């Protein structure tokens, strides 16, 4: 929340899994206005939904409540509403929705282990499996879209041609329960995940790696300064609790 004397006060929370309805909705997000100019609030909400704070990607699954929004200029008020929503999401703790793809793989009995090994390396899973014959299996493989690049070539190499290359199609999204701003602060965490900014740490925090990849592709400014500030805040909180 913002201070009570602010022109715009916003609250955000994750939506429940149950079906929810609201008067104002966009991209799977809901808006409730307690007090404020409706047109400016809806415009600011729509802008925030279209471009979130992590990498200017669409928001999903967020319930926004505008406690109050006052101002004479509608355009300025809409911009402030958008900014307050983005700030509230960052304070609450943003998470990343990752797109998935899937496809059917015909795989020989001898190559099953190699197929599972490759999927594990790329954070993939087997969703369904059918036995075609004693020597042939049909498996529905699912993996993150970011890990699917070059999957077909790698599959042929890993299995020595013992598995077919699937035609991958979109399969929805999965929510990564990782904080993209998290950074190792204790000695044990640094030993397990590596130092902040190092290659080991960068690869262990999947959410952060995805955000940084999108930001680089879009030519956006680096988020290293924000991440370091968050890490320092975590260190301070741990010292206070100790």
XYZ file of C-alpha atoms in Angstrom:
242
model
C 0.000 0.000 0.000
C 0.978 3.646 -0.429
C 0.768 6.243 2.316
C -2.705 7.568 3.051
C -1.823 11.046 1.804
C -0.981 9.772 -1.667
C -3.278 10.633 -4.568
C -3.415 6.989 -5.645
C -3.576 4.020 -3.237
C -3.531 0.512 -4.684
C -3.639 -3.035 -3.331
C -2.825 -6.181 -5.330
C -3.138 -9.898 -4.616
C -3.011 -13.150 -6.523
C -6.357 -14.433 -7.733
C -7.729 -17.687 -6.333
C -7.991 -20.789 -8.489
C -11.775 -20.591 -8.284
C -13.613 -18.743 -11.053
C -13.913 -15.069 -10.213
C -15.886 -12.371 -11.929
C -15.541 -8.636 -11.929
C -16.850 -5.638 -13.789
C -13.421 -4.757 -15.158
C -11.183 -7.528 -16.453
C -8.206 -7.746 -18.795
C -5.860 -10.610 -19.707
C -7.068 -12.744 -16.793
C -6.774 -9.910 -14.243
C -9.554 -8.200 -12.293
C -10.041 -4.604 -11.164
C -12.132 -3.213 -8.314
C -12.477 0.553 -7.848
C -13.399 1.778 -4.381
C -12.971 5.483 -5.079
C -11.663 7.288 -8.134
C -12.250 8.365 -11.699
C -13.467 5.216 -13.430
C -12.116 5.995 -16.905
C -8.638 6.892 -15.661
C -8.504 3.899 -13.309
C -9.522 1.447 -16.028
C -7.030 2.947 -18.496
C -4.196 2.719 -15.966
C -5.213 -0.839 -15.095
C -5.257 -1.858 -18.772
C -1.803 -0.398 -19.344
C -0.416 -2.223 -16.304
C -1.967 -5.507 -17.488
C -0.450 -5.157 -20.954
C 3.092 -4.562 -19.682
C 4.142 -5.831 -16.257
C 7.070 -4.545 -14.174
C 9.513 -7.423 -14.661
C 9.992 -7.423 -18.437
C 7.096 -5.427 -19.914
C 5.190 -8.693 -20.493
C 1.417 -9.106 -19.885
C 0.190 -9.715 -16.336
C -1.989 -12.700 -15.446
C -3.906 -13.770 -12.366
C -3.758 -10.465 -10.455
C -6.631 -8.864 -8.558
C -6.197 -5.088 -8.279
C -8.120 -2.899 -5.846
C -7.857 0.861 -6.230
C -8.629 2.310 -2.791
C -8.559 5.854 -4.075
C -7.371 7.732 -7.145
C -7.728 11.492 -7.303
C -6.485 14.021 -9.828
C -7.858 16.514 -12.305
C -5.892 15.387 -15.372
C -7.159 11.997 -16.590
C -4.033 11.132 -18.575
C -1.735 11.934 -15.654
C -4.003 9.992 -13.299
C -4.040 6.943 -15.587
C -0.228 7.002 -15.723
C -0.028 7.231 -11.944
C -2.476 4.334 -11.512
C -0.353 2.208 -13.836
C 2.800 3.124 -11.925
C 1.214 2.386 -8.535
C -0.009 -1.019 -9.716
C 3.467 -1.950 -10.935
C 5.035 -0.790 -7.664
C 2.493 -2.749 -5.611
C 3.192 -5.929 -7.597
C 6.937 -5.621 -6.999
C 6.437 -5.017 -3.278
C 4.154 -8.032 -2.929
C 6.504 -10.285 -4.878
C 6.100 -10.870 -8.615
C 6.266 -14.352 -10.108
C 6.826 -15.563 -13.674
C 4.366 -17.522 -15.832
C 6.390 -19.698 -18.194
C 4.950 -20.946 -21.525
C 5.006 -24.688 -22.190
C 5.065 -26.818 -25.325
C 4.393 -30.524 -25.827
C 4.515 -33.236 -28.462
C 4.391 -37.010 -28.975
C 7.669 -38.908 -29.188
C 8.035 -42.420 -30.601
C 10.898 -43.990 -28.699
C 12.533 -47.405 -28.733
C 12.794 -49.383 -25.493
C 16.580 -49.010 -25.431
C 16.432 -45.219 -25.769
C 13.913 -44.507 -22.986
C 16.580 -43.728 -20.422
C 18.272 -41.241 -22.732
C 14.948 -39.542 -23.455
C 14.196 -39.127 -19.756
C 17.711 -37.804 -19.158
C 17.384 -35.145 -21.857
C 13.962 -34.047 -20.608
C 15.274 -33.775 -17.059
C 18.154 -31.621 -18.242
C 15.700 -29.294 -20.002
C 13.176 -29.240 -17.115
C 10.729 -31.366 -19.104
C 8.352 -34.135 -18.054
C 6.456 -37.093 -19.496
C 2.711 -36.438 -19.325
C 1.431 -39.653 -20.926
C 2.926 -42.903 -22.175
C 1.573 -45.787 -24.251
C 3.211 -49.058 -25.151
C 2.955 -49.593 -28.908
C 4.874 -52.883 -28.867
C 7.575 -54.617 -26.853
C 10.181 -52.406 -28.477
C 8.323 -49.146 -29.110
C 6.758 -46.532 -26.842
C 4.717 -43.392 -27.544
C 5.262 -40.680 -24.952
C 3.705 -37.229 -24.581
C 6.634 -34.957 -23.653
C 6.146 -31.482 -22.187
C 8.834 -28.867 -21.601
C 9.238 -25.108 -21.198
C 9.225 -23.193 -24.466
C 12.552 -21.607 -23.514
C 14.095 -25.098 -23.307
C 12.581 -26.339 -26.569
C 15.051 -24.607 -28.887
C 17.165 -27.311 -30.493
C 15.301 -30.082 -28.663
C 14.756 -32.159 -31.808
C 18.430 -32.189 -32.783
C 19.494 -32.945 -29.208
C 16.944 -35.778 -28.998
C 18.339 -37.475 -32.112
C 21.881 -37.096 -30.792
C 21.138 -38.323 -27.252
C 19.166 -41.359 -28.409
C 21.351 -42.106 -31.459
C 18.248 -41.931 -33.624
C 16.197 -44.116 -31.296
C 13.469 -41.499 -30.855
C 11.451 -39.448 -33.319
C 11.449 -35.652 -33.364
C 8.058 -34.413 -32.096
C 6.050 -31.546 -33.509
C 5.789 -29.271 -30.499
C 2.610 -27.261 -29.918
C 1.647 -24.737 -27.200
C 0.507 -26.386 -23.948
C -0.411 -23.511 -21.657
C 1.666 -21.980 -18.886
C 3.171 -22.939 -15.544
C 3.786 -20.645 -12.580
C 7.376 -20.608 -11.337
C 7.389 -20.369 -7.558
C 10.736 -18.592 -7.550
C 11.441 -14.995 -6.617
C 13.297 -13.434 -9.570
C 14.793 -10.923 -7.110
C 16.088 -13.560 -4.698
C 19.831 -13.655 -4.129
C 21.980 -15.889 -1.863
C 22.796 -14.182 1.444
C 24.121 -16.873 3.804
C 27.279 -18.948 3.420
C 25.229 -22.101 2.848
C 23.163 -20.393 0.146
C 26.267 -19.062 -1.593
C 27.872 -22.498 -1.452
C 24.783 -24.097 -3.020
C 23.794 -21.416 -5.536
C 27.009 -19.436 -6.095
C 27.730 -15.761 -5.504
C 25.325 -13.083 -6.675
C 25.978 -12.304 -10.327
C 27.931 -15.511 -10.906
C 27.186 -18.047 -13.627
C 26.133 -20.752 -11.161
C 23.666 -18.462 -9.388
C 22.306 -17.098 -12.665
C 21.504 -20.597 -13.920
C 19.973 -21.771 -10.616
C 17.390 -18.968 -10.484
C 15.272 -19.933 -13.496
C 12.780 -17.087 -13.066
C 15.501 -14.466 -13.043
C 17.226 -16.018 -16.056
C 13.976 -15.899 -18.026
C 13.302 -12.274 -17.055
C 16.823 -11.225 -18.013
C 16.600 -13.073 -21.340
C 13.359 -11.269 -22.255
C 14.759 -7.910 -21.159
C 17.871 -8.403 -23.268
C 15.796 -9.429 -26.286
C 13.668 -6.287 -25.924
C 16.666 -4.031 -25.367
C 15.502 -3.044 -21.882
C 17.812 -1.720 -19.209
C 19.504 -4.230 -16.925
C 17.786 -5.026 -13.642
C 21.052 -5.687 -11.793
C 20.745 -2.531 -9.674
C 17.272 -3.491 -8.458
C 18.356 -7.063 -7.772
C 21.336 -5.914 -5.740
C 19.163 -3.565 -3.712
C 16.765 -6.423 -2.967
C 19.662 -8.675 -1.969
C 21.031 -6.061 0.425
C 17.575 -5.646 1.965
C 17.378 -9.409 2.525
C 20.773 -9.382 4.235
C 19.685 -6.558 6.538
C 16.461 -8.364 7.469
C 18.381 -11.524 8.325
C 20.802 -9.594 10.550
C 17.875 -8.020 12.411
C 16.233 -11.406 12.998
C 19.469 -13.074 14.078
